[in-house]
Amino acid sequence: MNEDRTGVAHFEALPPGTTSLDVVVQGPGGVSATPSGRLHPVASSVTLTATPEPDAFFVGWGGDASGNESPLQLEMTASRVVTASFSRAGLPIVREDYEKG
């Protein structure tokens, strides 16, 4: 971008007693939440399940969560942003023993 740009952002307050959950996915995979949706009552529990694409694997959680267990039980004591990281599986290592001769 080589010129000035103008942008407008609109922010809305959450309803009282409500938290928000934003999930950012990095890499080849997806995340499902139970219960689904972005808004959850304060002190509720949300289960996040990471599902890698074929030939990929789940690396772990970041942001307001940590570890690499899936599913993850998340207590919604405050609004949260969680990152789920996935990576492509590498090529398998094949070892063959040859006799010299």
PDB file of C-alpha atoms in Angstrom:
ATOM      1  CA  MET A   1       0.000   0.000   0.000  1.00  0.00           C
ATOM      2  CA  ASN A   2       1.562   3.282  -1.098  1.00  0.00           C
ATOM      3  CA  GLU A   3      -1.235   5.721  -0.361  1.00  0.00           C
ATOM      4  CA  ASP A   4      -3.277   6.791   2.648  1.00  0.00           C
ATOM      5  CA  ARG A   5      -6.374   4.717   3.345  1.00  0.00           C
ATOM      6  CA  THR A   6      -9.321   5.398   5.599  1.00  0.00           C
ATOM      7  CA  GLY A   7     -11.092   2.646   7.487  1.00  0.00           C
ATOM      8  CA  VAL A   8     -14.071   2.522   9.804  1.00  0.00           C
ATOM      9  CA  ALA A   9     -14.495   0.058  12.655  1.00  0.00           C
ATOM     10  CA  HIS A  10     -17.694  -0.492  14.617  1.00  0.00           C
ATOM     11  CA  PHE A  11     -17.515  -1.961  18.115  1.00  0.00           C
ATOM     12  CA  GLU A  12     -20.444  -3.177  20.152  1.00  0.00           C
ATOM     13  CA  ALA A  13     -20.455  -3.993  23.844  1.00  0.00           C
ATOM     14  CA  LEU A  14     -21.299  -7.572  24.754  1.00  0.00           C
ATOM     15  CA  PRO A  15     -24.597  -8.140  26.521  1.00  0.00           C
ATOM     16  CA  PRO A  16     -24.197  -8.292  30.330  1.00  0.00           C
ATOM     17  CA  GLY A  17     -23.184 -11.738  31.582  1.00  0.00           C
ATOM     18  CA  THR A  18     -21.788 -12.732  28.181  1.00  0.00           C
ATOM     19  CA  THR A  19     -18.289 -13.602  26.967  1.00  0.00           C
ATOM     20  CA  SER A  20     -16.985 -14.011  23.421  1.00  0.00           C
ATOM     21  CA  LEU A  21     -14.884 -16.814  21.979  1.00  0.00           C
ATOM     22  CA  ASP A  22     -12.848 -16.265  18.824  1.00  0.00           C
ATOM     23  CA  VAL A  23     -10.905 -19.190  17.366  1.00  0.00           C
ATOM     24  CA  VAL A  24      -8.078 -18.561  14.891  1.00  0.00           C
ATOM     25  CA  VAL A  25      -6.955 -21.562  12.828  1.00  0.00           C
ATOM     26  CA  GLN A  26      -3.387 -21.658  11.508  1.00  0.00           C
ATOM     27  CA  GLY A  27      -2.538 -24.397   9.046  1.00  0.00           C
ATOM     28  CA  PRO A  28      -4.407 -27.374   7.572  1.00  0.00           C
ATOM     29  CA  GLY A  29      -7.201 -28.146   9.995  1.00  0.00           C
ATOM     30  CA  GLY A  30     -10.323 -26.914  11.705  1.00  0.00           C
ATOM     31  CA  VAL A  31     -11.902 -26.479  15.134  1.00  0.00           C
ATOM     32  CA  SER A  32     -15.426 -27.224  16.296  1.00  0.00           C
ATOM     33  CA  ALA A  33     -16.917 -25.781  19.481  1.00  0.00           C
ATOM     34  CA  THR A  34     -19.600 -27.337  21.686  1.00  0.00           C
ATOM     35  CA  PRO A  35     -21.798 -25.479  22.299  1.00  0.00           C
ATOM     36  CA  SER A  36     -21.262 -23.667  19.014  1.00  0.00           C
ATOM     37  CA  GLY A  37     -21.366 -19.932  18.540  1.00  0.00           C
ATOM     38  CA  ARG A  38     -19.253 -16.935  19.422  1.00  0.00           C
ATOM     39  CA  LEU A  39     -21.139 -15.721  22.519  1.00  0.00           C
ATOM     40  CA  HIS A  40     -21.305 -17.757  25.732  1.00  0.00           C
ATOM     41  CA  PRO A  41     -22.548 -17.043  29.265  1.00  0.00           C
ATOM     42  CA  VAL A  42     -19.932 -16.065  31.849  1.00  0.00           C
ATOM     43  CA  ALA A  43     -18.670 -19.133  33.775  1.00  0.00           C
ATOM     44  CA  SER A  44     -19.920 -21.554  31.109  1.00  0.00           C
ATOM     45  CA  SER A  45     -17.768 -24.296  29.636  1.00  0.00           C
ATOM     46  CA  VAL A  46     -16.952 -24.741  25.944  1.00  0.00           C
ATOM     47  CA  THR A  47     -15.303 -27.825  24.445  1.00  0.00           C
ATOM     48  CA  LEU A  48     -12.972 -27.185  21.494  1.00  0.00           C
ATOM     49  CA  THR A  49     -12.078 -30.096  19.228  1.00  0.00           C
ATOM     50  CA  ALA A  50      -9.178 -29.762  16.785  1.00  0.00           C
ATOM     51  CA  THR A  51      -9.448 -31.809  13.589  1.00  0.00           C
ATOM     52  CA  PRO A  52      -6.451 -31.915  11.223  1.00  0.00           C
ATOM     53  CA  GLU A  53      -6.883 -32.384   7.486  1.00  0.00           C
ATOM     54  CA  PRO A  54      -5.645 -35.677   5.979  1.00  0.00           C
ATOM     55  CA  ASP A  55      -1.826 -35.894   6.067  1.00  0.00           C
ATOM     56  CA  ALA A  56      -1.651 -33.195   8.755  1.00  0.00           C
ATOM     57  CA  PHE A  57      -1.463 -33.137  12.542  1.00  0.00           C
ATOM     58  CA  PHE A  58      -2.561 -30.890  15.389  1.00  0.00           C
ATOM     59  CA  VAL A  59       0.385 -28.951  16.869  1.00  0.00           C
ATOM     60  CA  GLY A  60      -1.331 -27.257  19.808  1.00  0.00           C
ATOM     61  CA  TRP A  61      -3.324 -24.401  21.293  1.00  0.00           C
ATOM     62  CA  GLY A  62      -2.164 -20.816  21.725  1.00  0.00           C
ATOM     63  CA  GLY A  63      -3.503 -17.447  22.779  1.00  0.00           C
ATOM     64  CA  ASP A  64      -5.819 -17.880  25.773  1.00  0.00           C
ATOM     65  CA  ALA A  65      -5.283 -21.663  25.790  1.00  0.00           C
ATOM     66  CA  SER A  66      -2.228 -23.891  25.913  1.00  0.00           C
ATOM     67  CA  GLY A  67      -1.200 -27.497  25.458  1.00  0.00           C
ATOM     68  CA  ASN A  68      -1.866 -29.970  22.670  1.00  0.00           C
ATOM     69  CA  GLU A  69      -4.769 -32.007  24.039  1.00  0.00           C
ATOM     70  CA  SER A  70      -7.900 -32.249  21.942  1.00  0.00           C
ATOM     71  CA  PRO A  71     -10.639 -31.927  22.932  1.00  0.00           C
ATOM     72  CA  LEU A  72      -9.953 -28.947  25.189  1.00  0.00           C
ATOM     73  CA  GLN A  73     -12.324 -27.866  27.946  1.00  0.00           C
ATOM     74  CA  LEU A  74     -12.331 -24.055  28.142  1.00  0.00           C
ATOM     75  CA  GLU A  75     -13.896 -22.190  31.066  1.00  0.00           C
ATOM     76  CA  MET A  76     -15.425 -18.926  29.858  1.00  0.00           C
ATOM     77  CA  THR A  77     -14.572 -16.731  32.843  1.00  0.00           C
ATOM     78  CA  ALA A  78     -13.706 -13.935  30.383  1.00  0.00           C
ATOM     79  CA  SER A  79     -13.737 -13.336  26.635  1.00  0.00           C
ATOM     80  CA  ARG A  80     -11.102 -15.460  24.921  1.00  0.00           C
ATOM     81  CA  VAL A  81      -9.102 -15.659  21.688  1.00  0.00           C
ATOM     82  CA  VAL A  82      -7.707 -19.147  21.059  1.00  0.00           C
ATOM     83  CA  THR A  83      -5.336 -20.197  18.276  1.00  0.00           C
ATOM     84  CA  ALA A  84      -5.256 -23.759  16.935  1.00  0.00           C
ATOM     85  CA  SER A  85      -2.090 -24.630  15.001  1.00  0.00           C
ATOM     86  CA  PHE A  86      -1.803 -27.463  12.494  1.00  0.00           C
ATOM     87  CA  SER A  87       1.076 -28.669  10.322  1.00  0.00           C
ATOM     88  CA  ARG A  88       1.519 -30.966   7.360  1.00  0.00           C
ATOM     89  CA  ALA A  89       2.922 -34.361   8.194  1.00  0.00           C
ATOM     90  CA  GLY A  90       6.414 -34.915   6.847  1.00  0.00           C
ATOM     91  CA  LEU A  91       7.429 -37.719   4.566  1.00  0.00           C
ATOM     92  CA  PRO A  92       7.829 -41.055   6.317  1.00  0.00           C
ATOM     93  CA  ILE A  93      11.352 -42.166   7.111  1.00  0.00           C
ATOM     94  CA  VAL A  94      12.171 -45.414   5.354  1.00  0.00           C
ATOM     95  CA  ARG A  95      15.278 -47.275   6.349  1.00  0.00           C
ATOM     96  CA  GLU A  96      16.629 -50.093   4.299  1.00  0.00           C
ATOM     97  CA  ASP A  97      19.734 -52.026   5.220  1.00  0.00           C
ATOM     98  CA  TYR A  98      21.893 -53.075   2.316  1.00  0.00           C
ATOM     99  CA  GLU A  99      24.776 -55.472   2.442  1.00  0.00           C
ATOM    100  CA  LYS A 100      28.009 -54.160   1.017  1.00  0.00           C
ATOM    101  CA  GLY A 101      29.376 -56.239  -1.725  1.00  0.00           C
TER     102      GLY A 101
END
